[in-house]
PDB file of C-alpha atoms in Angstrom:
ATOM      1  CA  VAL A 278      43.658 -13.449 -19.903  1.00 57.00           C
ATOM      2  CA  LEU A 279      44.713 -12.098 -16.751  1.00 57.00           C
ATOM      3  CA  LEU A 280      47.541 -13.822 -14.826  1.00 61.00           C
ATOM      4  CA  THR A 281      48.419 -13.499 -11.379  1.00 60.00           C
ATOM      5  CA  GLY A 282      50.297 -15.557  -8.310  1.00 61.00           C
ATOM      6  CA  LEU A 283      52.307 -16.133 -10.581  1.00 62.00           C
ATOM      7  CA  PRO A 284      55.642 -17.442  -8.515  1.00 60.00           C
ATOM      8  CA  LEU A 285      59.107 -16.280  -9.659  1.00 58.00           C
ATOM      9  CA  GLY A 286      60.938 -17.877 -12.572  1.00 59.00           C
ATOM     10  CA  SER A 287      60.270 -18.875 -16.441  1.00 61.00           C
ATOM     11  CA  HIS A 288      56.393 -19.725 -16.692  1.00 61.00           C
ATOM     12  CA  THR A 289      55.471 -21.510 -20.511  1.00 67.00           C
ATOM     13  CA  PHE A 290      51.565 -21.244 -21.555  1.00 65.00           C
ATOM     14  CA  VAL A 291      49.969 -22.808 -24.496  1.00 67.00           C
ATOM     15  CA  VAL A 292      46.765 -21.486 -25.739  1.00 62.00           C
ATOM     16  CA  GLU A 293      44.550 -24.148 -28.084  1.00 59.00           C
ATOM     17  CA  ALA A 294      41.183 -23.446 -29.815  1.00 54.00           C
ATOM     18  CA  SER A 295      38.650 -25.858 -28.254  1.00 57.00           C
ATOM     19  CA  ARG A 296      36.032 -24.623 -31.127  1.00 57.00           C
ATOM     20  CA  GLY A 297      36.247 -24.205 -34.968  1.00 56.00           C
ATOM     21  CA  SER A 298      38.643 -23.941 -37.455  1.00 55.00           C
ATOM     22  CA  MET A 299      42.265 -23.803 -35.414  1.00 51.00           C
ATOM     23  CA  VAL A 300      44.103 -27.245 -35.627  1.00 54.00           C
ATOM     24  CA  ALA A 301      46.789 -28.451 -33.508  1.00 52.00           C
ATOM     25  CA  SER A 302      49.759 -27.227 -35.653  1.00 55.00           C
ATOM     26  CA  ASP A 303      47.805 -23.824 -35.313  1.00 57.00           C
ATOM     27  CA  ALA A 304      48.062 -23.381 -31.461  1.00 60.00           C
ATOM     28  CA  ALA A 305      50.203 -20.396 -29.363  1.00 65.00           C
ATOM     29  CA  THR A 306      52.961 -20.891 -27.315  1.00 69.00           C
ATOM     30  CA  TRP A 307      54.127 -17.956 -25.143  1.00 68.00           C
ATOM     31  CA  ALA A 308      57.408 -18.131 -22.659  1.00 67.00           C
ATOM     32  CA  ILE A 309      57.200 -14.859 -20.245  1.00 66.00           C
ATOM     33  CA  GLU A 310      59.865 -14.870 -16.581  1.00 65.00           C
ATOM     34  CA  VAL A 311      58.250 -13.208 -13.723  1.00 62.00           C
ATOM     35  CA  PRO A 312      60.713 -10.584 -12.525  1.00 74.00           C
ATOM     36  CA  CYS A 313      62.776 -10.445  -9.470  1.00 85.00           C
ATOM     37  CA  THR A 314      64.114  -7.411  -8.946  1.00 91.00           C
ATOM     38  CA  PRO A 315      66.941  -7.128  -5.755  1.00 95.00           C
ATOM     39  CA  MET A 316      65.218  -4.161  -3.499  1.00 95.00           C
ATOM     40  CA  THR A 317      66.058  -2.020  -0.447  1.00 97.00           C
ATOM     41  CA  LEU A 318      63.563  -2.946   2.965  1.00 97.00           C
ATOM     42  CA  GLU A 319      64.153  -0.022   5.677  1.00 97.00           C
ATOM     43  CA  ALA A 320      63.367  -2.237   8.787  1.00 96.00           C
ATOM     44  CA  GLU A 321      61.319   0.424  10.275  1.00 96.00           C
ATOM     45  CA  ASP A 322      58.947   0.014   7.686  1.00 96.00           C
ATOM     46  CA  LEU A 323      58.358  -3.827   7.823  1.00 95.00           C
ATOM     47  CA  GLY A 324      56.084  -3.805  10.600  1.00 92.00           C
ATOM     48  CA  SER A 325      57.647  -4.109  13.654  1.00 94.00           C
ATOM     49  CA  ASP A 326      57.136  -3.104  16.933  1.00 95.00           C
ATOM     50  CA  TRP A 327      60.772  -2.401  17.691  1.00 97.00           C
ATOM     51  CA  PRO A 328      61.939   0.837  19.054  1.00 97.00           C
ATOM     52  CA  VAL A 329      62.531   3.355  16.079  1.00 97.00           C
ATOM     53  CA  ALA A 330      66.475   4.784  16.022  1.00 96.00           C
ATOM     54  CA  SER A 331      67.173   8.426  14.474  1.00 96.00           C
ATOM     55  CA  GLY A 332      70.306   9.521  13.240  1.00 95.00           C
ATOM     56  CA  GLY A 333      72.225  11.023  10.380  1.00 94.00           C
ATOM     57  CA  VAL A 334      74.285   7.667  10.427  1.00 95.00           C
ATOM     58  CA  LEU A 335      71.130   5.264   9.534  1.00 96.00           C
ATOM     59  CA  SER A 336      69.863   4.471   6.178  1.00 96.00           C
ATOM     60  CA  GLY A 337      67.049   7.367   5.681  1.00 95.00           C
ATOM     61  CA  GLY A 338      67.904   8.724   8.478  1.00 96.00           C
ATOM     62  CA  GLU A 339      66.070   5.665  10.913  1.00 97.00           C
ATOM     63  CA  GLY A 340      66.494   1.938  11.681  1.00 97.00           C
ATOM     64  CA  LEU A 341      65.377  -0.377  14.725  1.00 97.00           C
ATOM     65  CA  THR A 342      66.595  -0.539  17.678  1.00 96.00           C
ATOM     66  CA  MET A 343      66.005  -3.416  20.902  1.00 96.00           C
ATOM     67  CA  SER A 344      67.703  -3.693  24.070  1.00 96.00           C
ATOM     68  CA  GLN A 345      65.405  -7.044  25.605  1.00 96.00           C
ATOM     69  CA  ALA A 346      66.883 -10.345  24.346  1.00 96.00           C
ATOM     70  CA  GLY A 347      64.150 -12.965  22.930  1.00 96.00           C
ATOM     71  CA  ARG A 348      61.996  -9.794  21.100  1.00 96.00           C
ATOM     72  CA  SER A 349      61.680 -11.434  17.361  1.00 97.00           C
ATOM     73  CA  PHE A 350      60.627  -9.110  13.768  1.00 96.00           C
ATOM     74  CA  GLU A 351      59.634 -10.557  10.964  1.00 96.00           C
ATOM     75  CA  PHE A 352      58.828  -9.715   7.615  1.00 96.00           C
ATOM     76  CA  ASP A 353      58.577 -11.576   3.215  1.00 95.00           C
ATOM     77  CA  TYR A 354      60.845 -11.125   0.801  1.00 94.00           C
ATOM     78  CA  VAL A 355      60.931 -11.823  -3.066  1.00 92.00           C
ATOM     79  CA  GLY A 356      64.763 -13.167  -3.796  1.00 94.00           C
ATOM     80  CA  THR A 357      67.270 -15.213  -4.162  1.00 95.00           C
ATOM     81  CA  GLY A 358      69.375 -13.559  -0.527  1.00 96.00           C
ATOM     82  CA  LEU A 359      69.160 -11.073   1.934  1.00 97.00           C
ATOM     83  CA  THR A 360      71.234  -9.382   3.900  1.00 97.00           C
ATOM     84  CA  MET A 361      71.007  -6.802   6.645  1.00 97.00           C
ATOM     85  CA  TYR A 362      72.531  -4.086   8.016  1.00 97.00           C
ATOM     86  CA  VAL A 363      73.731  -3.640  11.161  1.00 97.00           C
ATOM     87  CA  GLU A 364      75.045  -1.287  13.651  1.00 96.00           C
ATOM     88  CA  LYS A 365      78.118  -3.351  15.178  1.00 97.00           C
ATOM     89  CA  GLY A 366      79.602  -2.130  18.626  1.00 96.00           C
ATOM     90  CA  PRO A 367      80.800  -3.138  22.226  1.00 96.00           C
ATOM     91  CA  ASN A 368      77.144  -2.755  23.687  1.00 95.00           C
ATOM     92  CA  LEU A 369      75.792  -4.724  20.554  1.00 95.00           C
ATOM     93  CA  HIS A 370      75.648  -8.267  20.749  1.00 93.00           C
ATOM     94  CA  VAL A 371      73.506 -11.270  19.020  1.00 95.00           C
ATOM     95  CA  MET A 372      70.917 -11.739  16.324  1.00 95.00           C
ATOM     96  CA  THR A 373      69.743 -14.598  14.708  1.00 95.00           C
ATOM     97  CA  SER A 374      67.661 -14.764  11.187  1.00 96.00           C
ATOM     98  CA  ILE A 375      65.374 -18.174  10.415  1.00 95.00           C
ATOM     99  CA  THR A 376      64.464 -18.406   6.762  1.00 95.00           C
ATOM    100  CA  ASP A 377      61.331 -20.077   5.347  1.00 95.00           C
ATOM    101  CA  ASP A 378      61.281 -22.249   9.071  1.00 93.00           C
ATOM    102  CA  ASP A 379      64.416 -24.018   7.777  1.00 91.00           C
ATOM    103  CA  VAL A 380      67.867 -21.588   7.060  1.00 86.00           C
ATOM    104  CA  TYR A 381      69.242 -20.752  10.989  1.00 92.00           C
ATOM    105  CA  VAL A 382      71.925 -18.151  11.101  1.00 89.00           C
ATOM    106  CA  GLN A 383      73.416 -16.205  13.900  1.00 93.00           C
ATOM    107  CA  HIS A 384      75.288 -13.016  14.077  1.00 93.00           C
ATOM    108  CA  ASP A 385      76.875 -10.927  16.444  1.00 94.00           C
ATOM    109  CA  ALA A 386      77.924  -7.384  15.999  1.00 95.00           C
ATOM    110  CA  ASN A 387      79.728  -6.775  18.882  1.00 95.00           C
ATOM    111  CA  ASP A 388      82.795  -4.737  18.028  1.00 96.00           C
ATOM    112  CA  PRO A 389      84.557  -4.184  21.141  1.00 96.00           C
ATOM    113  CA  GLY A 390      87.073  -1.640  18.835  1.00 96.00           C
ATOM    114  CA  GLY A 391      84.018   0.902  17.840  1.00 96.00           C
ATOM    115  CA  PHE A 392      80.783   1.791  16.561  1.00 96.00           C
ATOM    116  CA  SER A 393      80.849   1.409  12.842  1.00 96.00           C
ATOM    117  CA  PHE A 394      76.795   2.035  11.016  1.00 96.00           C
ATOM    118  CA  GLN A 395      75.594   0.085   8.392  1.00 96.00           C
ATOM    119  CA  GLN A 396      77.284  -3.275   8.261  1.00 96.00           C
ATOM    120  CA  PRO A 397      76.765  -5.572   6.247  1.00 96.00           C
ATOM    121  CA  ILE A 398      75.851  -9.407   7.231  1.00 95.00           C
ATOM    122  CA  VAL A 399      74.330 -12.280   4.609  1.00 95.00           C
ATOM    123  CA  LEU A 400      71.806 -14.098   5.995  1.00 94.00           C
ATOM    124  CA  ASP A 401      71.123 -15.940   3.077  1.00 93.00           C
ATOM    125  CA  VAL A 402      71.827 -16.728  -0.500  1.00 93.00           C
ATOM    126  CA  GLY A 403      71.513 -18.983  -3.295  1.00 94.00           C
ATOM    127  CA  LEU A 404      67.124 -19.099  -2.283  1.00 94.00           C
ATOM    128  CA  VAL A 405      65.239 -20.474  -4.950  1.00 91.00           C
ATOM    129  CA  ARG A 406      63.873 -17.429  -6.336  1.00 89.00           C
ATOM    130  CA  GLY A 407      60.665 -16.966  -4.922  1.00 88.00           C
ATOM    131  CA  PRO A 408      58.923 -15.550  -1.969  1.00 92.00           C
ATOM    132  CA  HIS A 409      60.959 -16.373   1.825  1.00 94.00           C
ATOM    133  CA  HIS A 410      60.155 -15.534   5.007  1.00 96.00           C
ATOM    134  CA  VAL A 411      62.355 -14.351   7.349  1.00 97.00           C
ATOM    135  CA  VAL A 412      62.295 -13.797  11.114  1.00 97.00           C
ATOM    136  CA  ILE A 413      64.788 -11.841  12.984  1.00 97.00           C
ATOM    137  CA  THR A 414      65.440 -12.213  16.721  1.00 97.00           C
ATOM    138  CA  CYS A 415      67.382 -10.459  19.583  1.00 96.00           C
ATOM    139  CA  THR A 416      68.903 -12.995  21.341  1.00 95.00           C
ATOM    140  CA  THR A 417      71.021 -11.141  24.072  1.00 93.00           C
ATOM    141  CA  PRO A 418      70.587  -7.305  25.014  1.00 93.00           C
ATOM    142  CA  ASN A 419      70.806  -4.456  22.184  1.00 95.00           C
ATOM    143  CA  CYS A 420      70.267  -5.056  18.520  1.00 96.00           C
ATOM    144  CA  ALA A 421      69.798  -2.369  16.139  1.00 96.00           C
ATOM    145  CA  PRO A 422      69.323  -3.565  12.227  1.00 97.00           C
ATOM    146  CA  ASP A 423      69.147  -0.553   9.959  1.00 97.00           C
ATOM    147  CA  PHE A 424      68.229  -1.861   6.419  1.00 98.00           C
ATOM    148  CA  PHE A 425      67.926  -4.998   4.255  1.00 98.00           C
ATOM    149  CA  THR A 426      68.742  -5.312   0.295  1.00 98.00           C
ATOM    150  CA  THR A 427      67.691  -8.315  -1.706  1.00 97.00           C
ATOM    151  CA  THR A 428      69.786 -10.450  -4.512  1.00 96.00           C
ATOM    152  CA  CYS A 429      67.696 -11.941  -7.182  1.00 94.00           C
ATOM    153  CA  ASP A 430      70.645 -13.677  -9.180  1.00 86.00           C
TER     154      ASP A 430
END
């Protein structure tokens, strides 16, 4: 028997014979756990139409950059949380994230003190373990997401 499309988490299956000499007490029960694996998702690999930036300070040598306000990209991930790593600096500004059409968070990457890279911004924590959909929007000009990490707490 092949089981596909199961959501993450615990599942119990009971197999009983429908004919023959097996009695109800002979039924077999299995418990399985569909795994959740923390992952690193490179922003430039998520199918966005945002321009790709290159540089040695970026994870994998590349990240995304957007100079236009109101532009979004979206992707799916599996887990209980998501952290976005961004470039911060004096010319970088506000991004928003909306997860599962419900959790709205605003993130300000402005840092008048100078530029820094791979700075974590927690987008989601404590979500139900499973698949989620997130929309990232550059709400003001100049946004620079580098990569994302998922959690499976």
